[in-house]
Coordinates of C-alpha atoms in Angstrom, one line a residue:
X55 CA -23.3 44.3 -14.9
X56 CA -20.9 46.7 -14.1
X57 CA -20.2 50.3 -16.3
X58 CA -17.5 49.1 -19.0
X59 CA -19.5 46.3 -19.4
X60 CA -22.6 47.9 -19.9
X61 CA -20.7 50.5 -22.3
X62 CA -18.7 47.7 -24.5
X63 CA -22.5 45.8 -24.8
X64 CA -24.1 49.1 -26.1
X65 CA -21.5 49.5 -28.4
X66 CA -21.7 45.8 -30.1
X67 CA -25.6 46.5 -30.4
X68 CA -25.6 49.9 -32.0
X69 CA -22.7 47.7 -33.8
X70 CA -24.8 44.7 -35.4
X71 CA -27.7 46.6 -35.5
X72 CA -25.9 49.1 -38.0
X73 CA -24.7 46.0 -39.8
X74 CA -27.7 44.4 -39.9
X75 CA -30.1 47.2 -41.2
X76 CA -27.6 48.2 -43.7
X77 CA -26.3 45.3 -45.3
X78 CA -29.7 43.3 -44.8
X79 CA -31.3 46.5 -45.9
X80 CA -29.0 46.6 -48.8
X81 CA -30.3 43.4 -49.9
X82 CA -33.8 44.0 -49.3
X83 CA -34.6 47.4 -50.2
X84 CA -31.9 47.7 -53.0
X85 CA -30.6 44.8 -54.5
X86 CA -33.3 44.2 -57.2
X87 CA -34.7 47.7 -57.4
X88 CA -36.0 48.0 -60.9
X89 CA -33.4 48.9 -63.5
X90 CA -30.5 51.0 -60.9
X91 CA -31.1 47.3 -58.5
X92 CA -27.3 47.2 -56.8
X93 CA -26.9 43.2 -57.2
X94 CA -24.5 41.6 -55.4
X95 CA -21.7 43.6 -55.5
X96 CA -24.0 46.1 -54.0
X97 CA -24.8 43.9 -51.3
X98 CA -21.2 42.3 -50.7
X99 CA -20.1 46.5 -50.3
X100 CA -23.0 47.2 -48.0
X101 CA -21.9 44.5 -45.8
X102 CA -18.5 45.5 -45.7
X103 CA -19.1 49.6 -45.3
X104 CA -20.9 48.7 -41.8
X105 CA -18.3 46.8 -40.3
X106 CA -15.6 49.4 -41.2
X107 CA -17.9 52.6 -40.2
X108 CA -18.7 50.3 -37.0
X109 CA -15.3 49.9 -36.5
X110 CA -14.1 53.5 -36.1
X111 CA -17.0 54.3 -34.1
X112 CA -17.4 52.0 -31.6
X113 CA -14.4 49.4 -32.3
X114 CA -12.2 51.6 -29.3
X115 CA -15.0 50.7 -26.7
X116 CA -15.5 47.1 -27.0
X117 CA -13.0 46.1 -30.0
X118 CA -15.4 46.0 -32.8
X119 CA -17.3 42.5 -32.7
X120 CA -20.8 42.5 -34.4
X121 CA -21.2 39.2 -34.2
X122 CA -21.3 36.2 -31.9
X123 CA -18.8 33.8 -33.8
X124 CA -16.5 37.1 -34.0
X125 CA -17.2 37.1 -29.9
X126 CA -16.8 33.1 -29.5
X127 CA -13.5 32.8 -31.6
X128 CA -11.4 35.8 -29.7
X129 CA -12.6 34.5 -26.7
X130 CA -10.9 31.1 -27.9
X131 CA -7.6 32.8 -28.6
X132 CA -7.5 34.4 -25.7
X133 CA -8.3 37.8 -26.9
X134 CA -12.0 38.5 -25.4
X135 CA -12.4 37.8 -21.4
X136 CA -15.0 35.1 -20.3
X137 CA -16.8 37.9 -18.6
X138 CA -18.0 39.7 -21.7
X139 CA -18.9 37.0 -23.8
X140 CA -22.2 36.7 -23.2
X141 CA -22.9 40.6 -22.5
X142 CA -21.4 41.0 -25.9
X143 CA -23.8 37.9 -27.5
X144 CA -27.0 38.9 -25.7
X145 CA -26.7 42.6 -27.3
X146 CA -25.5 41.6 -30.7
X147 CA -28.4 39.4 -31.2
X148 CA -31.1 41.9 -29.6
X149 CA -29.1 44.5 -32.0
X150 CA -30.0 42.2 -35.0
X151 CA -33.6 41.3 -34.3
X152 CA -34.6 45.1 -33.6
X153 CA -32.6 45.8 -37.0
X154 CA -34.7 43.6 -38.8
X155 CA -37.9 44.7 -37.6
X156 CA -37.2 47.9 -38.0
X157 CA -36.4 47.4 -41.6
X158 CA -39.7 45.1 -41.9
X159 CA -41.4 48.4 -41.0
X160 CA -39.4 50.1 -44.1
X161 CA -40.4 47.6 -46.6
X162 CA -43.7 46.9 -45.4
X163 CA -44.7 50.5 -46.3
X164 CA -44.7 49.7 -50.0
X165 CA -48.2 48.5 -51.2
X166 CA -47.6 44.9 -52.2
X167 CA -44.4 44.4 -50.9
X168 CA -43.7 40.6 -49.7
X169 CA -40.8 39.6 -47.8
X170 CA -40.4 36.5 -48.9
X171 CA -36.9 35.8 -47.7
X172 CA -36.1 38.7 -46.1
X173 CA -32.7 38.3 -46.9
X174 CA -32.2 35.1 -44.4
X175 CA -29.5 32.6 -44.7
X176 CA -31.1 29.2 -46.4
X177 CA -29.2 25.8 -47.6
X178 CA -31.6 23.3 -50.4
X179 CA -34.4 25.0 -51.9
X180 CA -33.4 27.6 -49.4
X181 CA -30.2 28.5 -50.9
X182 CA -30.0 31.2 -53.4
X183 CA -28.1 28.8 -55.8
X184 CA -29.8 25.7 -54.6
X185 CA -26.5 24.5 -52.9
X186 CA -27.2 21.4 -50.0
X187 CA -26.5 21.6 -46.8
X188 CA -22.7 19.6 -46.9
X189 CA -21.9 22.9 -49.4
X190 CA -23.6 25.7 -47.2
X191 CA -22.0 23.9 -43.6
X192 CA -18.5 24.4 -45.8
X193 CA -19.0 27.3 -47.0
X194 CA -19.9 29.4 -43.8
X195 CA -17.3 27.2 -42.0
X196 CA -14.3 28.4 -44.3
X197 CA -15.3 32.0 -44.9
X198 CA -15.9 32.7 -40.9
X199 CA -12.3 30.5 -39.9
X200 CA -10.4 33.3 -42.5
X201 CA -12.5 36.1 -41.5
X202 CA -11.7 35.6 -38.1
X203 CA -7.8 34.9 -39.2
X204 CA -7.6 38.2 -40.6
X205 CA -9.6 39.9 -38.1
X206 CA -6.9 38.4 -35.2
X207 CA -3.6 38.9 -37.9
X208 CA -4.5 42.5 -38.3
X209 CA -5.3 43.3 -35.1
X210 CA -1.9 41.5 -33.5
X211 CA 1.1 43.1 -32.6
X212 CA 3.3 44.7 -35.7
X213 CA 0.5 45.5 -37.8
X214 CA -0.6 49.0 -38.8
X215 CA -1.9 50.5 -35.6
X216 CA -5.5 51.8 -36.1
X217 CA -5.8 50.6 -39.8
X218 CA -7.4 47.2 -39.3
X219 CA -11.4 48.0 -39.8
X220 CA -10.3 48.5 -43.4
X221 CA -8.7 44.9 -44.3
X222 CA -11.5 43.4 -42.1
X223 CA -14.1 45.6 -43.7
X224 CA -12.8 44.3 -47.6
X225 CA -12.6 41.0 -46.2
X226 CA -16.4 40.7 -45.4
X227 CA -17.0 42.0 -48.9
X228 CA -15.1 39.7 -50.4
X229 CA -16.8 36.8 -48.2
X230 CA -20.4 38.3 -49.6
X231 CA -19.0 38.1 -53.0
X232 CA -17.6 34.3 -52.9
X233 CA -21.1 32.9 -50.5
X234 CA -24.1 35.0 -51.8
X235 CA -24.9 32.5 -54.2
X236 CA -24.3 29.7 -51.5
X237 CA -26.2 30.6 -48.4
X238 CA -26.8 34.4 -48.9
X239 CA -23.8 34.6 -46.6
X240 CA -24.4 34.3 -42.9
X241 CA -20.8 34.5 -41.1
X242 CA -23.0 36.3 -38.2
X243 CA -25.2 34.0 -36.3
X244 CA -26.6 37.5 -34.9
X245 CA -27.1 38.7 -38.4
X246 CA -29.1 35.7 -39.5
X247 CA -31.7 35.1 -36.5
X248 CA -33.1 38.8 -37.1
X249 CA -34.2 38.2 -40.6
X250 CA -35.0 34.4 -40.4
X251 CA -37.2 35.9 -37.4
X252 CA -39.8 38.0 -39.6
X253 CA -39.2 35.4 -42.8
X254 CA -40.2 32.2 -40.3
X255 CA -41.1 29.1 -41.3
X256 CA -38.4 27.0 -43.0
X257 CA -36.1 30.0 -42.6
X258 CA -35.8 29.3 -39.0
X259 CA -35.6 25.5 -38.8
X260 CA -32.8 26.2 -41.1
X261 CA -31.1 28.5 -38.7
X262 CA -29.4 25.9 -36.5
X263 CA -26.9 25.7 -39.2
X264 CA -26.0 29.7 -39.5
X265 CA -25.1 29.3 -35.4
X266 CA -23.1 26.0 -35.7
X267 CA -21.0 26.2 -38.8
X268 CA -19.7 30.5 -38.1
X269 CA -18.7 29.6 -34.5
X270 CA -16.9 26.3 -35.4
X271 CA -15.2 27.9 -38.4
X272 CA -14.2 31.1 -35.7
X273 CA -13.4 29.0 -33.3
X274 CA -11.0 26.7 -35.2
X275 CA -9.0 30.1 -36.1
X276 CA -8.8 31.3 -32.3
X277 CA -7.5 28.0 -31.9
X278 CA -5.1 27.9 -34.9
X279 CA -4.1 31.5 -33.4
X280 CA -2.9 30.3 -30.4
X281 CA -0.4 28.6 -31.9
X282 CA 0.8 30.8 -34.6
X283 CA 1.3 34.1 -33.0
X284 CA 3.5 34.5 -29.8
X285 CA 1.8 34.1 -26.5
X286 CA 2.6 37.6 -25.7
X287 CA 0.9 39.0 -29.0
X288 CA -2.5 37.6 -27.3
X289 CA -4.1 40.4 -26.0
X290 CA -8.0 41.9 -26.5
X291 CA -8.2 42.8 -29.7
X292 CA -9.2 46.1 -30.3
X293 CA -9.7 47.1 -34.1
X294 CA -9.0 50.3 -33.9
X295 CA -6.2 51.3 -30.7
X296 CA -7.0 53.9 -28.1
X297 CA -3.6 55.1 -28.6
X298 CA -3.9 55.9 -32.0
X299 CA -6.0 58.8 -31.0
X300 CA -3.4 59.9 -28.7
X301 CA -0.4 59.8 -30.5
X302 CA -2.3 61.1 -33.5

């Protein structure tokens, strides 16, 4: 693997890990505390706070992924290179299952504690809401196809230079806020094999679903973007440009 490579990798692990142990943290640790418990606009903010601080850390290096349907659907539009797509998987995934062991090792310090879900992405009795699996595969199939829409339209040619980690950041909040009740919101294939992981069980026979439904839904907007932007708009996406810092 050659240097940028190696650079842009550790930059979408110390990404997903970040979002993973904060948002799955959020939810775990936080959510239901007694009496100051965040809920889920707690968790839908969490979620969206560690893709934006991500973002403007490491988005200049290796354009901000996190997350393997993310990876998958630029690299349909033409906006990721073939030879960094599985660098870019392998390390978001290792980011997400170190994450969530490292926040087992949080919540397993309190006497008692449980995991129970551990925050993992379910459809049935699974669910949060007890929604079947036609409504989960829908649900994660539609949020990840906008998410990646406004992820490529704010990181295209004419819009704000260096601004986009914010509309993308709001956007996974408001994702969180429509699908926690759903599927506990997966968009991130990464994001749910790291809890499903330490919650086992039915958790990860469920899982095939958190991988298939985010990368078709991300895929089907790289696709869709092909078409609606002009060919020469169709470069990597970065989410926040090199030459902001320049000209700034």
């Amino acid at each position: 693997m050659d240097h940028d490579t190696m650079r842009r990798a550790t930059a979408e692990f110390f990404g997903t890990f970040w979002l993973t142990f904060g948002g799955c943290g959020a939810a775990v640790l936080s959510a239901a505390f007694p009496e100051l418990g965040i809920g889920f606009l707690g968790v839908a903010f969490a979620f969206g706070l560690t893709v934006l601080t991500m973002a403007y850390a490491v988005g200049h290096i290796s354009g901000g992924h996190f997350n393997p349907a993310v990876t998958l659907g630029l690299w349909s539009s033409h906006r990721c290179a073939t030879r960094h797509v599985l660098p870019y998987i392998v390390a978001q995934v290792f980011g997400a299952v170190l994450a969530a062991g490292a926040l087992y090792g949080i919540a397993s310090g309190k006497v008692g504690w449980i995991p129970n879900g551990f925050a993992s992405n379910g459809y049935g009795d699974l669910s949060p809401g007890k929604y079947g699996l036609a409504a989960c595969l829908v649900t994660e199939f539609l949020t990840t196809f906008f998410f990646l829409f406004i992820i490529i339209g704010t990181t295209s040619k004419g819009a704000a230079v260096g601004f986009a980690g914010i509309p993308i950041g709001f956007a996974l909040v408001l994702i969180h806020l429509i699908s926690i009740p759903v599927t506990n919101t997966s968009v991130n294939p990464a994001r749910s094999t790291g809890p499903a992981l330490i919650a086992g069980g039915e958790y990860m026979a469920q899982l095939w679903l958190f991988w298939l439904a985010p990368i078709a839904g991300a895929m089907g907007a790289g696709a869709l973007a092909r078409w609606l932007y002009e060919p020469a708009d169709i470069v990597e996406t970065t989410v926040v440009e090199k030459q902001a810092a320049v000209s700034g």
